[in-house]
Amino acid sequence: MATTQFASARLRLPAARGPAQQHARRGVSVQCVAAPDQVTTRVQRNKNMGKLQAGYLFPEITRRRKAHLEANPDAKIISLGIGDTTEPIPPFIVEAMKAAAEGLGTLEGYSGYGAEQGTPALREAVCKRLYEKVGRKPGEIFVSDGSKCDIGRLQLMFGADVTVALQDPAYPVYVDSSVIMGMTGGHDGTGFENIQYMVCRPENDFFPDLSKAPRTDIIFFCSPNNPTGAAATREQLTQLVEFARKNGSIIVYDAAYALYINDDNCPKTIYEIPGADEVAIETCSFSKYAGFTGVRLGWTVVPEQLRYADGFPVINDFNRIMTTVFNGASNIAQAGGLACLQDDGWQEMLKLVEFYKENAAILRTTFEEMGFTVYGGQNAPYVWVGFPGQKSWDVFAEILQNCDIVTTPGSGFGPGGEGFVRASAFGHRDNILEAVQRFKKVYGGQK
Ligand SMILES: Cc1ncc(COP(=O)(O)O)c(C=O)c1O
């Protein structure tokens, strides 16, 4: 018999229920160990993590939403907040994923690890559908588990020593990943030291005055922009590319919403601009096109022509990053992605995008009719509503309190977003219509 801390003979045991008691009854040893004292490791925290501000925007919104619900248990909250898709993935695309999943259960259909860069068929399909006309090649397309993850991996590739510029307001991942990488100093109450915030507000048509912008190594640029919904015109993007070429900078162009563009004068890819292939990386995603926010599939384009200062091809380093810290997108997701790019899937995807665009138009019209100054919503699934003179978080709280609607405070996207809230067009139609009624009840006629 193994040793016991307490001899089982001396224990008065009730009828054996749990495994420990059954063991004790059989005379097996039972160790009764006191919880160890709490120790702290001797590992220093990454000091850059400590520089980040009050958590990521969306967890804070979730916290406030939860608090509102606790205080108002009957509230039927409508979320126009985080920007997550709501409509089902269309059937042709779902069928392709079902077939891929079922195939995995058969000898013939089983596949394990795939190429880290994505299946050749998907790389070719992305290229053919979206980039062939602008001179890109399948080997320049890196398929991934999404744009957000690719932005993190691009930052890992650039390292801590580069300088960074970004639109203000912007998708928070550019700032936070720059901070985590150590590219920045601390936060001075308004923004981070060593980040160039390129203010994009109505006053400058949501496009930075590049004649005053200092040179940086990397420029993050998102069009159509999250959160403002502004899509850059051909002339503006030509200026941006010229600026990068003159300064020897790399643009990281986030095109996650390109398919939402209606205006022919707004390019759907940065590579429509001559010379962009020598200065720009583009990242994009199936998330907001096909409802793949949970499926996870995106891609990043790194042109062969893009070189570092010493002439080394950037694509070689990105390939090294992908093969080192990424192990390929899910084979089921890639089957879905391939279906998205076939004619039937493509039509389904356009229909889905059209649905959200209609939501955006409904929201935009509502705010306009109530007398608000509204931007976005025409080439993007986001409507950017101005509340001049008010703090964004106060407006967020007021709308949550009065309408039981979650929006996103503009200042959460950077100091330039102060005075605005973002309303997302991702929602079921009946929720959008209900939200409109609530807005009208509270704000209609106030302006
Ligand atoms: C501008 C922008 N880029 C990238 C992403 C992330 O996309 P993915 O789901 O592919 O990671 C989002 C998601 O909201 C976004 O708004």
Short mmCIF file of C-alpha atoms and ligand atoms in Angstrom, two decimals:
data_model
loop_
_atom_site.label_atom_id
_atom_site.label_comp_id
_atom_site.label_asym_id
_atom_site.label_seq_id
_atom_site.Cartn_x
_atom_site.Cartn_y
_atom_site.Cartn_z
CA MET A 1 0.00 0.00 0.00
CA ALA A 2 1.25 3.46 -0.82
CA THR A 3 1.91 5.88 2.00
CA THR A 4 -0.85 8.11 3.25
CA GLN A 5 -0.67 11.31 5.18
CA PHE A 6 -3.61 10.06 7.27
CA ALA A 7 -3.97 6.36 7.86
CA SER A 8 -7.23 5.40 6.19
CA ALA A 9 -8.09 3.19 9.16
CA ARG A 10 -8.42 6.27 11.33
CA LEU A 11 -10.70 8.11 8.91
CA ARG A 12 -14.42 7.78 9.42
CA LEU A 13 -15.46 7.71 5.79
CA PRO A 14 -18.99 8.27 4.54
CA ALA A 15 -20.27 6.19 1.65
CA ALA A 16 -17.72 6.52 -1.12
CA ARG A 17 -18.80 9.15 -3.67
CA GLY A 18 -15.86 10.97 -5.27
CA PRO A 19 -12.71 9.31 -6.67
CA ALA A 20 -10.64 10.40 -3.64
CA GLN A 21 -13.06 8.73 -1.26
CA GLN A 22 -13.17 5.58 -3.38
CA HIS A 23 -9.39 5.49 -3.33
CA ALA A 24 -9.34 5.95 0.43
CA ARG A 25 -11.82 3.12 0.89
CA ARG A 26 -9.59 0.90 -1.21
CA GLY A 27 -6.65 1.89 0.96
CA VAL A 28 -5.01 4.00 -1.71
CA SER A 29 -3.08 7.02 -0.40
CA VAL A 30 -4.77 10.40 -0.26
CA GLN A 31 -2.45 13.39 -0.06
CA CYS A 32 -3.81 16.39 1.79
CA VAL A 33 -1.65 19.31 0.70
CA ALA A 34 -1.96 22.88 1.90
CA ALA A 35 -2.13 25.52 -0.85
CA PRO A 36 1.35 26.94 -1.39
CA ASP A 37 2.04 30.53 -0.47
CA GLN A 38 1.55 32.90 -3.39
CA VAL A 39 4.88 33.59 -5.01
CA THR A 40 5.76 36.13 -7.66
CA THR A 41 8.05 35.12 -10.48
CA ARG A 42 11.30 36.95 -11.12
CA VAL A 43 10.24 37.80 -14.67
CA GLN A 44 10.16 41.50 -15.47
CA ARG A 45 6.97 42.63 -17.17
CA ASN A 46 7.45 43.90 -20.73
CA LYS A 47 7.55 47.62 -19.96
CA ASN A 48 5.72 48.39 -23.18
CA MET A 49 2.65 46.52 -21.95
CA GLY A 50 2.49 48.95 -19.06
CA LYS A 51 2.30 51.89 -21.46
CA LEU A 52 -1.00 50.76 -23.00
CA GLN A 53 -3.99 52.85 -22.05
CA ALA A 54 -6.97 51.59 -20.02
CA GLY A 55 -7.45 48.34 -21.87
CA TYR A 56 -8.52 47.92 -25.42
CA LEU A 57 -11.53 49.97 -26.47
CA PHE A 58 -13.99 47.13 -27.00
CA PRO A 59 -13.52 45.37 -23.64
CA GLU A 60 -14.28 48.73 -22.00
CA ILE A 61 -17.48 49.04 -24.04
CA THR A 62 -18.42 45.49 -23.04
CA ARG A 63 -17.84 46.36 -19.39
CA ARG A 64 -20.11 49.40 -19.61
CA ARG A 65 -22.77 47.47 -21.48
CA LYS A 66 -22.74 44.82 -18.75
CA ALA A 67 -23.01 47.45 -16.04
CA HIS A 68 -25.98 49.02 -17.85
CA LEU A 69 -27.69 45.67 -18.08
CA GLU A 70 -27.10 44.98 -14.40
CA ALA A 71 -28.67 48.32 -13.53
CA ASN A 72 -31.50 47.85 -16.09
CA PRO A 73 -32.17 44.11 -16.33
CA ASP A 74 -35.14 44.61 -18.68
CA ALA A 75 -33.24 46.71 -21.19
CA LYS A 76 -33.26 45.27 -24.69
CA ILE A 77 -29.87 46.45 -25.76
CA ILE A 78 -29.14 46.93 -29.45
CA SER A 79 -25.49 46.94 -30.37
CA LEU A 80 -24.27 49.28 -33.07
CA GLY A 81 -20.93 49.08 -31.34
CA ILE A 82 -18.17 46.62 -31.96
CA GLY A 83 -18.67 46.15 -35.70
CA ASP A 84 -19.19 42.40 -35.73
CA THR A 85 -21.17 40.88 -38.58
CA THR A 86 -24.63 39.48 -37.82
CA GLU A 87 -26.02 37.82 -40.96
CA PRO A 88 -25.58 34.14 -41.82
CA ILE A 89 -22.83 33.08 -44.18
CA PRO A 90 -24.46 32.51 -47.59
CA PRO A 91 -25.23 28.92 -48.68
CA PHE A 92 -22.74 28.38 -51.52
CA ILE A 93 -19.90 29.40 -49.22
CA VAL A 94 -21.19 27.38 -46.27
CA GLU A 95 -21.59 24.28 -48.45
CA ALA A 96 -17.94 24.51 -49.46
CA MET A 97 -16.88 24.61 -45.83
CA LYS A 98 -19.22 21.73 -44.97
CA ALA A 99 -17.72 19.63 -47.73
CA ALA A 100 -14.21 20.48 -46.55
CA ALA A 101 -15.08 19.57 -42.96
CA GLU A 102 -16.66 16.28 -44.04
CA GLY A 103 -13.66 15.55 -46.23
CA LEU A 104 -11.45 15.77 -43.17
CA GLY A 105 -13.30 12.74 -41.83
CA THR A 106 -12.26 10.60 -44.77
CA LEU A 107 -8.95 9.11 -45.81
CA GLU A 108 -9.04 10.76 -49.21
CA GLY A 109 -10.19 14.15 -47.96
CA TYR A 110 -7.96 14.43 -44.92
CA SER A 111 -5.24 17.06 -44.89
CA GLY A 112 -3.01 18.25 -42.08
CA TYR A 113 -0.71 21.26 -42.06
CA GLY A 114 -0.84 23.18 -45.31
CA ALA A 115 1.44 25.82 -46.75
CA GLU A 116 1.88 28.68 -44.29
CA GLN A 117 1.24 31.14 -47.13
CA GLY A 118 -2.11 29.56 -48.03
CA THR A 119 -3.17 27.01 -50.62
CA PRO A 120 -1.94 27.82 -54.13
CA ALA A 121 -5.56 27.70 -55.38
CA LEU A 122 -6.70 30.36 -52.92
CA ARG A 123 -3.67 32.60 -53.52
CA GLU A 124 -4.41 32.40 -57.23
CA ALA A 125 -8.11 33.07 -56.75
CA VAL A 126 -7.52 36.14 -54.56
CA CYS A 127 -5.05 37.45 -57.09
CA LYS A 128 -7.26 36.78 -60.10
CA ARG A 129 -10.41 38.28 -58.60
CA LEU A 130 -8.86 41.35 -56.97
CA TYR A 131 -5.33 42.09 -58.05
CA GLU A 132 -4.51 40.75 -61.48
CA LYS A 133 -5.50 43.99 -63.19
CA VAL A 134 -3.16 45.93 -60.94
CA GLY A 135 -0.15 43.76 -61.62
CA ARG A 136 0.04 41.60 -58.51
CA LYS A 137 1.03 37.92 -58.62
CA PRO A 138 -0.30 34.93 -56.61
CA GLY A 139 3.10 34.50 -54.91
CA GLU A 140 2.70 37.98 -53.39
CA ILE A 141 -0.57 37.03 -51.63
CA PHE A 142 -0.18 35.61 -48.10
CA VAL A 143 -3.38 33.99 -46.85
CA SER A 144 -3.91 34.26 -43.11
CA ASP A 145 -6.30 34.03 -40.20
CA GLY A 146 -7.25 37.70 -40.61
CA SER A 147 -6.00 41.23 -41.00
CA LYS A 148 -5.72 42.02 -37.31
CA CYS A 149 -3.33 39.12 -36.87
CA ASP A 150 -1.39 40.18 -39.97
CA ILE A 151 -0.97 43.69 -38.62
CA GLY A 152 0.62 42.16 -35.51
CA ARG A 153 2.90 39.99 -37.65
CA LEU A 154 3.89 42.96 -39.83
CA GLN A 155 4.89 44.83 -36.69
CA LEU A 156 6.96 41.85 -35.57
CA MET A 157 8.70 41.99 -38.94
CA PHE A 158 9.39 45.74 -38.76
CA GLY A 159 10.85 45.49 -35.25
CA ALA A 160 11.03 48.17 -32.58
CA ASP A 161 13.34 50.62 -34.33
CA VAL A 162 11.02 52.00 -36.99
CA THR A 163 9.04 55.22 -36.72
CA VAL A 164 5.28 55.17 -37.25
CA ALA A 165 2.52 57.45 -38.50
CA LEU A 166 -1.19 56.73 -38.53
CA GLN A 167 -4.52 58.34 -39.17
CA ASP A 168 -6.21 59.88 -36.20
CA PRO A 169 -8.81 58.52 -35.54
CA ALA A 170 -7.89 54.96 -36.57
CA TYR A 171 -8.52 51.29 -35.89
CA PRO A 172 -6.82 50.94 -32.47
CA VAL A 173 -4.66 47.95 -33.41
CA TYR A 174 -2.07 50.09 -35.25
CA VAL A 175 -1.34 52.17 -32.15
CA ASP A 176 -1.49 49.40 -29.60
CA SER A 177 0.71 47.00 -31.59
CA SER A 178 3.24 49.84 -32.07
CA VAL A 179 3.25 50.43 -28.32
CA ILE A 180 3.65 46.74 -27.52
CA MET A 181 6.55 46.47 -29.98
CA GLY A 182 8.33 49.35 -28.25
CA MET A 183 8.17 51.81 -31.13
CA THR A 184 6.71 54.52 -28.91
CA GLY A 185 7.35 56.39 -25.71
CA GLY A 186 4.77 56.81 -23.00
CA HIS A 187 1.31 58.33 -23.23
CA ASP A 188 1.28 62.05 -22.56
CA GLY A 189 -2.43 62.26 -21.80
CA THR A 190 -3.38 62.85 -25.42
CA GLY A 191 -1.31 60.44 -27.46
CA PHE A 192 1.84 58.34 -27.44
CA GLU A 193 5.28 59.88 -27.85
CA ASN A 194 7.02 58.99 -31.13
CA ILE A 195 3.80 58.30 -33.00
CA GLN A 196 2.84 60.76 -35.69
CA TYR A 197 -0.91 61.23 -35.51
CA MET A 198 -2.21 62.37 -38.89
CA VAL A 199 -5.43 64.10 -37.96
CA CYS A 200 -8.34 63.23 -40.26
CA ARG A 201 -11.39 65.33 -39.52
CA PRO A 202 -14.12 66.99 -41.55
CA GLU A 203 -12.01 70.18 -41.72
CA ASN A 204 -9.43 68.40 -43.94
CA ASP A 205 -11.86 66.10 -45.74
CA PHE A 206 -10.57 63.23 -43.55
CA PHE A 207 -7.23 63.29 -45.34
CA PRO A 208 -4.02 64.50 -43.66
CA ASP A 209 -2.15 67.57 -44.80
CA LEU A 210 0.94 65.72 -46.05
CA SER A 211 2.81 68.95 -46.72
CA LYS A 212 3.10 69.33 -42.94
CA ALA A 213 3.51 65.64 -42.06
CA PRO A 214 6.96 64.55 -40.91
CA ARG A 215 8.68 61.53 -42.48
CA THR A 216 8.22 58.16 -40.79
CA ASP A 217 9.31 54.68 -41.80
CA ILE A 218 5.84 53.18 -41.64
CA ILE A 219 2.49 54.80 -42.46
CA PHE A 220 -0.66 52.94 -41.48
CA PHE A 221 -3.53 54.02 -43.72
CA CYS A 222 -7.01 52.56 -43.74
CA SER A 223 -9.50 53.27 -46.53
CA PRO A 224 -12.46 53.14 -46.26
CA ASN A 225 -11.56 54.23 -42.79
CA ASN A 226 -12.69 52.63 -39.61
CA PRO A 227 -14.13 54.57 -37.78
CA THR A 228 -14.91 57.64 -39.92
CA GLY A 229 -16.20 55.75 -42.95
CA ALA A 230 -14.22 58.10 -45.22
CA ALA A 231 -12.85 56.55 -48.40
CA ALA A 232 -9.80 58.21 -49.91
CA THR A 233 -10.09 59.42 -53.48
CA ARG A 234 -7.70 58.56 -56.29
CA GLU A 235 -6.13 62.01 -55.99
CA GLN A 236 -5.63 61.64 -52.25
CA LEU A 237 -4.10 58.18 -52.56
CA THR A 238 -1.83 59.42 -55.33
CA GLN A 239 -0.60 62.09 -52.91
CA LEU A 240 -0.06 59.46 -50.24
CA VAL A 241 1.94 57.20 -52.54
CA GLU A 242 4.01 60.14 -53.78
CA PHE A 243 4.66 61.15 -50.17
CA ALA A 244 5.85 57.62 -49.32
CA ARG A 245 8.01 57.42 -52.44
CA LYS A 246 9.62 60.79 -51.72
CA ASN A 247 10.33 59.84 -48.11
CA GLY A 248 11.23 56.20 -48.65
CA SER A 249 8.41 55.03 -46.35
CA ILE A 250 6.33 51.86 -46.37
CA ILE A 251 2.54 52.26 -46.37
CA VAL A 252 0.57 49.53 -44.62
CA TYR A 253 -2.73 49.92 -46.43
CA ASP A 254 -5.71 48.39 -44.64
CA ALA A 255 -8.42 47.65 -47.21
CA ALA A 256 -10.68 45.58 -44.94
CA TYR A 257 -13.78 47.48 -46.19
CA ALA A 258 -12.80 48.03 -49.84
CA LEU A 259 -15.81 46.13 -51.18
CA TYR A 260 -18.11 48.68 -49.51
CA ILE A 261 -16.90 51.44 -51.82
CA ASN A 262 -19.60 52.87 -54.12
CA ASP A 263 -17.68 55.83 -55.47
CA ASP A 264 -15.74 55.06 -58.67
CA ASN A 265 -13.25 57.74 -57.80
CA CYS A 266 -12.17 55.84 -54.67
CA PRO A 267 -9.76 52.99 -55.49
CA LYS A 268 -10.54 49.54 -54.07
CA THR A 269 -6.84 48.71 -53.74
CA ILE A 270 -3.77 50.88 -53.24
CA TYR A 271 -2.16 49.15 -56.23
CA GLU A 272 -4.48 51.11 -58.53
CA ILE A 273 -2.08 53.97 -57.85
CA PRO A 274 1.01 53.86 -60.08
CA GLY A 275 4.19 53.29 -58.08
CA ALA A 276 2.39 51.87 -55.02
CA ASP A 277 3.98 48.46 -55.55
CA GLU A 278 7.35 49.90 -54.49
CA VAL A 279 6.06 51.45 -51.26
CA ALA A 280 2.91 49.64 -50.10
CA ILE A 281 1.78 46.48 -48.37
CA GLU A 282 -1.98 45.84 -48.43
CA THR A 283 -3.96 43.82 -45.93
CA CYS A 284 -7.55 42.69 -46.40
CA SER A 285 -10.06 40.23 -45.01
CA PHE A 286 -13.11 38.06 -45.64
CA SER A 287 -14.46 39.11 -42.22
CA LYS A 288 -16.73 41.93 -43.34
CA TYR A 289 -17.34 40.56 -46.83
CA ALA A 290 -18.58 37.06 -46.10
CA GLY A 291 -19.34 37.16 -42.38
CA PHE A 292 -16.04 35.43 -41.61
CA THR A 293 -15.35 37.32 -38.38
CA GLY A 294 -15.54 34.00 -36.54
CA VAL A 295 -14.34 31.76 -39.36
CA ARG A 296 -11.10 33.80 -39.59
CA LEU A 297 -9.62 34.34 -43.04
CA GLY A 298 -7.75 37.24 -44.58
CA TRP A 299 -4.70 38.03 -46.65
CA THR A 300 -1.80 40.40 -46.99
CA VAL A 301 -0.14 41.45 -50.25
CA VAL A 302 3.59 42.12 -50.28
CA PRO A 303 4.81 43.07 -53.77
CA GLU A 304 8.12 41.67 -54.95
CA GLN A 305 9.20 45.20 -55.84
CA LEU A 306 9.05 46.42 -52.22
CA ARG A 307 12.59 46.70 -50.80
CA TYR A 308 14.29 47.76 -47.59
CA ALA A 309 16.96 50.47 -47.57
CA ASP A 310 19.66 47.87 -48.29
CA GLY A 311 17.74 46.48 -51.26
CA PHE A 312 16.55 43.33 -49.46
CA PRO A 313 13.03 42.24 -50.58
CA VAL A 314 10.41 42.79 -47.87
CA ILE A 315 8.48 39.78 -49.20
CA ASN A 316 11.32 37.46 -48.15
CA ASP A 317 11.12 38.68 -44.58
CA PHE A 318 7.34 38.46 -44.48
CA ASN A 319 7.58 34.92 -45.78
CA ARG A 320 10.04 34.17 -42.97
CA ILE A 321 7.68 35.65 -40.38
CA MET A 322 4.70 33.70 -41.69
CA THR A 323 6.59 30.42 -41.80
CA THR A 324 7.95 31.01 -38.29
CA VAL A 325 5.03 32.25 -36.20
CA PHE A 326 2.05 31.19 -38.32
CA ASN A 327 1.07 27.70 -39.38
CA GLY A 328 -1.38 28.36 -42.17
CA ALA A 329 -5.05 29.33 -42.12
CA SER A 330 -7.62 26.64 -41.33
CA ASN A 331 -8.16 24.38 -44.32
CA ILE A 332 -11.94 24.62 -43.80
CA ALA A 333 -11.81 28.41 -43.81
CA GLN A 334 -9.68 28.38 -46.95
CA ALA A 335 -12.25 26.19 -48.71
CA GLY A 336 -14.82 28.84 -47.76
CA GLY A 337 -12.54 31.60 -49.06
CA LEU A 338 -12.15 29.82 -52.37
CA ALA A 339 -15.94 29.56 -52.66
CA CYS A 340 -16.24 33.31 -51.94
CA LEU A 341 -14.15 34.01 -55.01
CA GLN A 342 -16.02 31.71 -57.39
CA ASP A 343 -18.83 33.37 -59.34
CA ASP A 344 -21.69 32.03 -57.18
CA GLY A 345 -19.92 32.86 -53.92
CA TRP A 346 -18.85 36.26 -55.20
CA GLN A 347 -22.47 37.17 -56.02
CA GLU A 348 -23.56 36.01 -52.56
CA MET A 349 -20.84 38.05 -50.96
CA LEU A 350 -21.78 41.19 -52.89
CA LYS A 351 -25.38 40.71 -51.78
CA LEU A 352 -24.33 40.46 -48.16
CA VAL A 353 -22.21 43.60 -48.45
CA GLU A 354 -25.18 45.32 -50.13
CA PHE A 355 -27.40 44.41 -47.17
CA TYR A 356 -25.04 46.10 -44.70
CA LYS A 357 -24.70 49.06 -47.05
CA GLU A 358 -28.49 49.49 -46.93
CA ASN A 359 -28.29 49.44 -43.13
CA ALA A 360 -25.65 52.14 -43.33
CA ALA A 361 -27.86 54.25 -45.59
CA ILE A 362 -30.80 53.90 -43.17
CA LEU A 363 -28.67 55.01 -40.23
CA ARG A 364 -27.09 57.86 -42.14
CA THR A 365 -30.44 59.19 -43.36
CA THR A 366 -31.91 58.98 -39.87
CA PHE A 367 -29.18 61.09 -38.31
CA GLU A 368 -29.28 63.54 -41.19
CA GLU A 369 -33.05 63.93 -40.86
CA MET A 370 -32.65 64.61 -37.16
CA GLY A 371 -30.26 67.43 -38.01
CA PHE A 372 -26.96 65.85 -37.04
CA THR A 373 -23.78 66.32 -39.04
CA VAL A 374 -23.03 62.87 -40.38
CA TYR A 375 -20.09 61.40 -42.28
CA GLY A 376 -19.35 57.95 -43.65
CA GLY A 377 -21.98 55.35 -44.37
CA GLN A 378 -21.72 55.77 -48.14
CA ASN A 379 -18.54 53.83 -48.91
CA ALA A 380 -18.26 52.04 -45.58
CA PRO A 381 -20.38 50.20 -43.01
CA TYR A 382 -19.74 52.92 -40.42
CA VAL A 383 -21.62 56.14 -39.81
CA TRP A 384 -19.68 58.87 -38.03
CA VAL A 385 -21.97 61.22 -36.15
CA GLY A 386 -20.83 64.58 -34.83
CA PHE A 387 -21.73 65.86 -31.34
CA PRO A 388 -19.72 69.11 -31.36
CA GLY A 389 -18.55 70.29 -27.98
CA GLN A 390 -19.45 67.04 -26.25
CA LYS A 391 -17.12 64.29 -25.04
CA SER A 392 -17.53 61.06 -26.98
CA TRP A 393 -17.70 58.88 -23.88
CA ASP A 394 -20.43 61.16 -22.45
CA VAL A 395 -22.46 60.81 -25.65
CA PHE A 396 -21.87 57.05 -25.62
CA ALA A 397 -23.16 56.91 -22.01
CA GLU A 398 -26.14 59.14 -22.82
CA ILE A 399 -27.21 57.03 -25.81
CA LEU A 400 -26.81 53.84 -23.78
CA GLN A 401 -28.84 55.31 -20.93
CA ASN A 402 -31.61 56.86 -23.04
CA CYS A 403 -31.88 54.45 -25.98
CA ASP A 404 -30.38 51.17 -24.70
CA ILE A 405 -28.13 51.35 -27.75
CA VAL A 406 -24.40 50.64 -27.74
CA THR A 407 -22.36 52.85 -30.06
CA THR A 408 -18.61 53.39 -30.08
CA PRO A 409 -17.13 56.61 -28.68
CA GLY A 410 -15.02 58.35 -31.30
CA SER A 411 -12.23 59.24 -28.87
CA GLY A 412 -11.61 55.52 -28.40
CA PHE A 413 -10.06 55.61 -31.86
CA GLY A 414 -7.68 58.44 -31.05
CA PRO A 415 -7.78 62.06 -29.94
CA GLY A 416 -9.04 63.13 -33.38
CA GLY A 417 -12.24 61.16 -32.79
CA GLU A 418 -13.34 63.35 -29.89
CA GLY A 419 -16.83 64.78 -30.35
CA PHE A 420 -18.03 61.88 -32.53
CA VAL A 421 -19.62 58.48 -32.05
CA ARG A 422 -19.50 55.65 -34.53
CA ALA A 423 -22.64 53.71 -35.40
CA SER A 424 -21.97 50.37 -37.04
CA ALA A 425 -24.23 49.11 -39.82
CA PHE A 426 -23.63 45.49 -38.88
CA GLY A 427 -26.96 44.37 -37.49
CA HIS A 428 -30.19 42.55 -38.30
CA ARG A 429 -32.53 44.84 -40.25
CA ASP A 430 -35.22 44.80 -37.56
CA ASN A 431 -32.64 45.87 -34.97
CA ILE A 432 -31.46 48.71 -37.18
CA LEU A 433 -35.06 49.85 -37.67
CA GLU A 434 -35.78 49.57 -33.96
CA ALA A 435 -32.61 51.55 -33.21
CA VAL A 436 -33.77 54.23 -35.63
CA GLN A 437 -37.12 54.50 -33.79
CA ARG A 438 -35.37 54.86 -30.44
CA PHE A 439 -32.97 57.48 -31.77
CA LYS A 440 -35.88 59.45 -33.25
CA LYS A 441 -37.79 59.30 -29.97
CA VAL A 442 -34.89 60.69 -27.98
CA TYR A 443 -33.10 62.94 -30.45
CA GLY A 444 -35.68 63.69 -33.14
CA GLY A 445 -36.61 67.34 -33.02
CA GLN A 446 -33.90 68.20 -30.50
CA LYS A 447 -31.53 69.63 -33.04
C1 LIG B 1 -9.83 48.48 -40.29
C2 LIG B 1 -9.83 47.06 -39.86
N1 LIG B 1 -8.81 46.28 -40.19
C3 LIG B 1 -8.77 44.99 -39.81
C4 LIG B 1 -9.78 44.45 -39.07
C5 LIG B 1 -9.67 43.03 -38.59
O1 LIG B 1 -10.04 42.14 -39.54
P1 LIG B 1 -9.93 40.59 -39.28
O2 LIG B 1 -11.24 40.12 -38.77
O3 LIG B 1 -9.57 40.05 -40.62
O4 LIG B 1 -8.83 40.34 -38.30
C6 LIG B 1 -10.87 45.21 -38.71
C7 LIG B 1 -11.96 44.63 -37.92
O5 LIG B 1 -12.82 45.25 -37.41
C8 LIG B 1 -10.90 46.56 -39.11
O6 LIG B 1 -11.90 47.36 -38.78
#
